[in-house]
CSV table of C-alpha atoms and ligand atoms in Angstrom, one decimal:
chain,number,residue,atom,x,y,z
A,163,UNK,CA,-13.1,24.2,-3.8
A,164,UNK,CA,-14.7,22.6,-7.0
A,165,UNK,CA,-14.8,19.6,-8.1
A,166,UNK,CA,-16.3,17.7,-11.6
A,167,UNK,CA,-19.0,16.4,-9.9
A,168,UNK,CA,-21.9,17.5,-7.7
A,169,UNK,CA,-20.9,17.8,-3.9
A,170,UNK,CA,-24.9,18.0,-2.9
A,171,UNK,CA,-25.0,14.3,-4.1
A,172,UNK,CA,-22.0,13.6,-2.0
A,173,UNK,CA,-22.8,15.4,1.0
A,174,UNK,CA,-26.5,15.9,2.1
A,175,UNK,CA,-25.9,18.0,4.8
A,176,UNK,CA,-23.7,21.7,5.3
A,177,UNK,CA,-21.4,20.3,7.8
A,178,UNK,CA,-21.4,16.4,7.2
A,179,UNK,CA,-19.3,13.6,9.5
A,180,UNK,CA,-17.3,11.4,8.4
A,181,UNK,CA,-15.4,8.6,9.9
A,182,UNK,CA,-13.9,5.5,9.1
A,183,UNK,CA,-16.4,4.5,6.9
A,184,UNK,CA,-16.3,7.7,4.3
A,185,UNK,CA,-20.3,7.7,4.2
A,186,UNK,CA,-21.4,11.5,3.4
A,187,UNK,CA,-24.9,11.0,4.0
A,188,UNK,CA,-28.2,8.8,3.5
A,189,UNK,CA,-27.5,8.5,-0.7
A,190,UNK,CA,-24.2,7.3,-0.4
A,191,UNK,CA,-24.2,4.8,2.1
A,192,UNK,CA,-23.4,1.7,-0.3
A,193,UNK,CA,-22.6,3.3,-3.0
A,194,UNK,CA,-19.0,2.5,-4.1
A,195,UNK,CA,-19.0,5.6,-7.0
A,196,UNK,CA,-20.0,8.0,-4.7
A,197,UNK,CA,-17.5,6.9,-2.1
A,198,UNK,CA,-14.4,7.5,-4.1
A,199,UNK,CA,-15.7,10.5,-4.9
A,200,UNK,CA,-15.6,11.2,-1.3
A,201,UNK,CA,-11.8,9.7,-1.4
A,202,UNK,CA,-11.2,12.0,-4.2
A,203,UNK,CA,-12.6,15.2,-1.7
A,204,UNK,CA,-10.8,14.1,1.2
A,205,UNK,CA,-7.2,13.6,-0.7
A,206,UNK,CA,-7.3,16.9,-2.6
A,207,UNK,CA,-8.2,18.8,1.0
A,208,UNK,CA,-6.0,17.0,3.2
A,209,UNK,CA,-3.2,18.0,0.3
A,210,UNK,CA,-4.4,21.7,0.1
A,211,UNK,CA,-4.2,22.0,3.9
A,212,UNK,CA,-0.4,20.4,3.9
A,213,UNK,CA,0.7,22.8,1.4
A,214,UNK,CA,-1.2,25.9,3.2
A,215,UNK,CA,0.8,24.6,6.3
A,216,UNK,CA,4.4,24.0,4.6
A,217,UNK,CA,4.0,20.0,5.6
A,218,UNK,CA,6.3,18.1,3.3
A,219,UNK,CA,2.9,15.0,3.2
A,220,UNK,CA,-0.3,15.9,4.0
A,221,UNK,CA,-1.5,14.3,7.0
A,222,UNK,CA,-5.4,13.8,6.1
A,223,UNK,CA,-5.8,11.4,3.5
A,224,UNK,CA,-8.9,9.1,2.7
A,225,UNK,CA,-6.8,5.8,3.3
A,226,UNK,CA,-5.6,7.6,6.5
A,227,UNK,CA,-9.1,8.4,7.5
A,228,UNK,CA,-9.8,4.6,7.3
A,229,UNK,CA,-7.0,3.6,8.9
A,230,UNK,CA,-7.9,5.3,12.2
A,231,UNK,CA,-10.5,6.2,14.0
A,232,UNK,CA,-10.9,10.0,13.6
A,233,UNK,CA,-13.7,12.1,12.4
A,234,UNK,CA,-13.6,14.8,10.0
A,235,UNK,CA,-16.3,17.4,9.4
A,236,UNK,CA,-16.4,18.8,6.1
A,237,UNK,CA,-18.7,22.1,5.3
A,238,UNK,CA,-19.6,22.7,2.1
A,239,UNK,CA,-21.7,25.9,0.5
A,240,UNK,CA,-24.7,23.5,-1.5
A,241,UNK,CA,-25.5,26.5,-3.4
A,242,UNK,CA,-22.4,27.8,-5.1
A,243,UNK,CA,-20.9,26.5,-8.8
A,244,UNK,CA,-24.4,26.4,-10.4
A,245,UNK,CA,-25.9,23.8,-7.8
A,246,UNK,CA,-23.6,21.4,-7.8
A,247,UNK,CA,-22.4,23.1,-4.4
A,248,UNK,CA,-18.4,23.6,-3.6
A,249,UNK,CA,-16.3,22.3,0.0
A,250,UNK,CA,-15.6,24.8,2.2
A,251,UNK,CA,-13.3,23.5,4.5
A,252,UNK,CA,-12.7,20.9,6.8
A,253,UNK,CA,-12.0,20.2,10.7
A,254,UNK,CA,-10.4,16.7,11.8
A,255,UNK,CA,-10.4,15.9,15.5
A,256,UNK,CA,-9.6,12.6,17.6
A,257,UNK,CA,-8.8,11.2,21.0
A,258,UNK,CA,-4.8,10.8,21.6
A,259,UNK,CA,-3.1,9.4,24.6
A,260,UNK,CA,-0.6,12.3,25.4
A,261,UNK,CA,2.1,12.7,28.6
A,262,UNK,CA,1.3,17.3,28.8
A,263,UNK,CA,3.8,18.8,31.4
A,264,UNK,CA,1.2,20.5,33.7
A,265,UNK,CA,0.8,24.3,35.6
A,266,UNK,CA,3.8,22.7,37.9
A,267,UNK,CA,5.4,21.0,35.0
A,268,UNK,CA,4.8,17.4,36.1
A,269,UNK,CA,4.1,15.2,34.0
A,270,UNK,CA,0.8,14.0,33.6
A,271,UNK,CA,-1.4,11.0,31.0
A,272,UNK,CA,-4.7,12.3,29.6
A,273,UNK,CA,-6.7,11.2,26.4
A,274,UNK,CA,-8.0,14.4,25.0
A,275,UNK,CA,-9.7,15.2,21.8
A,276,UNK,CA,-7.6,16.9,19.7
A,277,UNK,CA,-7.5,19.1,16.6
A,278,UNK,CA,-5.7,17.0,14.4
A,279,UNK,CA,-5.8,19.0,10.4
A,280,UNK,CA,-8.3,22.3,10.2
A,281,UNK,CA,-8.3,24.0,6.2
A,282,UNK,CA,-11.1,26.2,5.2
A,283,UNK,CA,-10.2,26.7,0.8
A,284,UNK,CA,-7.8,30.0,0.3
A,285,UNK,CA,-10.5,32.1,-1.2
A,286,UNK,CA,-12.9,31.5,1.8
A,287,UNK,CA,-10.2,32.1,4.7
A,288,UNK,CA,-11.1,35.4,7.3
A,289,UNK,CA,-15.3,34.8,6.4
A,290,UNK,CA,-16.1,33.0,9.3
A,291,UNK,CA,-16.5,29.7,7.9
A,292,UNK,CA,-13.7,28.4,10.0
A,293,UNK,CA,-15.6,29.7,13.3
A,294,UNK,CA,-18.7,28.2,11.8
A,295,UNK,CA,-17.2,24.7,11.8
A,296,UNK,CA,-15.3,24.7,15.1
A,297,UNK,CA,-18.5,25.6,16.6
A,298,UNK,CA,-20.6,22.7,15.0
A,299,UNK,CA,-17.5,20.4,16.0
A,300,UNK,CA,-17.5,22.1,19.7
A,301,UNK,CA,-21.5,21.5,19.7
A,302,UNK,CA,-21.1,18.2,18.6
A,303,UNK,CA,-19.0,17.0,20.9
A,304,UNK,CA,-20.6,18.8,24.1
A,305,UNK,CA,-17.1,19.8,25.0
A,306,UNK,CA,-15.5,23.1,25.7
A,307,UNK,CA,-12.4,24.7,23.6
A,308,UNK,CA,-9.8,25.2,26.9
A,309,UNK,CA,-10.5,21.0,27.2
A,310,UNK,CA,-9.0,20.3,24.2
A,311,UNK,CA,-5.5,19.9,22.5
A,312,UNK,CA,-3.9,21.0,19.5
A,313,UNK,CA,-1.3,19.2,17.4
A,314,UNK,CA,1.2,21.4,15.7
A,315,UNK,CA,-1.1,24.3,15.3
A,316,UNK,CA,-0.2,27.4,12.9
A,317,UNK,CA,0.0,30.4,13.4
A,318,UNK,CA,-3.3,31.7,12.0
A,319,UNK,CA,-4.9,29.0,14.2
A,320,UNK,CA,-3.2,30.6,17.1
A,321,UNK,CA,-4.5,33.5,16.0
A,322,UNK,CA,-7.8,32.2,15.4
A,323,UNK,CA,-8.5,30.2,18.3
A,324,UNK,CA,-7.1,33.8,20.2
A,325,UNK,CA,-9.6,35.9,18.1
A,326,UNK,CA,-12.8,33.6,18.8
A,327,UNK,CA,-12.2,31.7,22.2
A,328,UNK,CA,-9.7,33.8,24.1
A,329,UNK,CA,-7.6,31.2,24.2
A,330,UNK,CA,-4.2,32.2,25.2
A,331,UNK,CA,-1.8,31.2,27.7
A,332,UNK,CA,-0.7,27.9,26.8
A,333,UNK,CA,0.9,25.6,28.9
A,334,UNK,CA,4.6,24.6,27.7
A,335,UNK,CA,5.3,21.1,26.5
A,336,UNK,CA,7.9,19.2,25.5
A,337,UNK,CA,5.8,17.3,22.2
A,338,UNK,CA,4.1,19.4,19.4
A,339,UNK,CA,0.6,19.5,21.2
A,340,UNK,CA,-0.5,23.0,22.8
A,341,UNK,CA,-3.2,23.3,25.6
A,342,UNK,CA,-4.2,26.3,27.2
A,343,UNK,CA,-4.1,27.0,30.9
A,344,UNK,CA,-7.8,26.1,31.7
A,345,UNK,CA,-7.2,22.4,30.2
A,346,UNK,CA,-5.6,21.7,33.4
A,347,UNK,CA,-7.7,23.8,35.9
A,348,UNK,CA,-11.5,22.2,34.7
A,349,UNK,CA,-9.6,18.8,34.2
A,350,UNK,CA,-11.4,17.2,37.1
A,351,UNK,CA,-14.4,18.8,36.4
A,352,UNK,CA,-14.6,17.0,32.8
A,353,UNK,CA,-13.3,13.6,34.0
B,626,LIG,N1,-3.6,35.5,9.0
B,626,LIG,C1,-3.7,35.6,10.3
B,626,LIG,N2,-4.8,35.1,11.0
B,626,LIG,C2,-5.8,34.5,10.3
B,626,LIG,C3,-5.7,34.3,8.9
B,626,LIG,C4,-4.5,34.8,8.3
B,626,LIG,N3,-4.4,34.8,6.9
B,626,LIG,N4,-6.8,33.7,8.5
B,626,LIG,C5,-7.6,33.4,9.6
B,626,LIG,N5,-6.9,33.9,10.7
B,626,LIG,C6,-7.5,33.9,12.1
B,626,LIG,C7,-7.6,35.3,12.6
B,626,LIG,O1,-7.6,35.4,14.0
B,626,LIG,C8,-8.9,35.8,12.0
B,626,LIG,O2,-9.4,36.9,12.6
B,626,LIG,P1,-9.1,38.4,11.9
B,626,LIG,O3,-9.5,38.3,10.5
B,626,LIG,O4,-10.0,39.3,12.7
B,626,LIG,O5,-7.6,38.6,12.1
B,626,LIG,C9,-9.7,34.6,12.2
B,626,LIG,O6,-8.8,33.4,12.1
B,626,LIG,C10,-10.9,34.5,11.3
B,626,LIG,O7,-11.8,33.5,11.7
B,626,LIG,P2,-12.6,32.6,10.6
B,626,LIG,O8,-12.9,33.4,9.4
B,626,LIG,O9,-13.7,31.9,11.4
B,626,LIG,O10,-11.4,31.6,10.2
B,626,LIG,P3,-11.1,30.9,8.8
B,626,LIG,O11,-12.3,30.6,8.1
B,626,LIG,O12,-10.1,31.7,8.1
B,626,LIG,O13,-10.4,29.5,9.3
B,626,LIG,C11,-8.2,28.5,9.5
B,626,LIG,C12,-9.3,29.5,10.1
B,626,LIG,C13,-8.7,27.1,9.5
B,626,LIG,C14,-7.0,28.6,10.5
B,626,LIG,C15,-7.8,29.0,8.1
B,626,LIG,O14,-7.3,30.3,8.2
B,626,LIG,C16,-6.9,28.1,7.3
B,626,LIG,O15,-7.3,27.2,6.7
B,626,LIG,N6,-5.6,28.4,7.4
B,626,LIG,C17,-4.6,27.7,6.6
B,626,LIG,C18,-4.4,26.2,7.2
B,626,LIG,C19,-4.1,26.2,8.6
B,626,LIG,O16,-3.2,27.0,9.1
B,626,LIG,N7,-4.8,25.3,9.4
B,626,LIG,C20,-4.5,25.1,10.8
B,626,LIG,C21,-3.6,24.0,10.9
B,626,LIG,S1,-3.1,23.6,12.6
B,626,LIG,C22,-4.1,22.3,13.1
B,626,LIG,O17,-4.9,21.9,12.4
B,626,LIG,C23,-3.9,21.7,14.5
């Protein structure tokens, strides 16, 4: 994904993370022009990924981002488009206080982190760039895939998380979050 201005001034790092404050990196910390830049980068993805998943509104949005307290890690490839760089994709996760029907369907309160919005740019889909971020997220976070939960999650995510971290056999529930059957069999280990 291009945009009219350089993404290595934007973002220092290949996966950078952002959170309520929309700072890419050291150079634009307190710099108002380069944040809406970052506004600008974080509107058109979260409206690409909404349209690559039929949502009628896109559900990542800078003033969203602000608004709550989730963190987003954006990749970018620094070298493409002449050196002014290009976004790759993007991977937003955050905690959520969910009732998940467990193994023996009873209802049960945990606060996982969750996959909230995951887009990696048309073009770049199926080159592992998706795998690349998850696994920075995963590394990140010191947490395991199986612990996590995902909200409304498409079918080539199903596929994907299948394809890369055997996951599965998911549980049933009555909301739009999927966990897998290990969520609830390492739960007391990670509490
Ligand atoms: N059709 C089916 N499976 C796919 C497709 C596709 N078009 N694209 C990726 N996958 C799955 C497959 O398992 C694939 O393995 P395969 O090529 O051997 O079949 C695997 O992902 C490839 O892994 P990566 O290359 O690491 O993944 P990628 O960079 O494509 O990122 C992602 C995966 C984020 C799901 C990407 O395909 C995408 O942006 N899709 C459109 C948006 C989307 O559906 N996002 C998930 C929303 S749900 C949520 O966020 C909770």
């Amino acid at each position: 994904m291009e945009f009219p201005f350089d993404i290595n001034q934007l973002f220092s790092e290949r996966v950078s993370v952002l959170d309520q404050t929309l700072v890419g990196g050291r150079k634009s910390a307190g710099r108002p022009d380069l944040q809406a830049h970052i506004a600008t980068v974080i509107d058109e993805l979260g409206r690409a990924s909404a349209k690559a998943q039929h949502l009628p509104a896109p559900i990542t949005s800078a003033s969203k981002m602000q608004s709550q307290r989730h963190q987003l890690y954006l990749l970018k490839d620094g070298e493409s488009n002449g050196g002014r760089g290009v976004v790759v994709g993007f991977l937003k996760v955050g905690y959520k206080k969910l009732f998940l029907l467990d193994l023996q369907g009873v209802h049960i309160e945990v606060e996982p982190l969750c996959v909230l919005d995951f887009y990696i740019a048309e073009n770049l889909q199926r080159h592992g760039y998706g795998m690349e971020l998850f696994d920075f997220m995963l590394q990140h976070k010191n947490l395991e895939p199986v612990l996590m939960a995902y909200d409304r999650p498409s079918p080539k995510f199903l596929s994907f998380l299948a394809k890369h971290y055997c996951l599965t056999q998911s549980v049933p529930q009555v909301n739009n979050f999927v966990v897998f059957e290990g969520f609830f069999f390492n739960r007391s280990a990670a509490q």
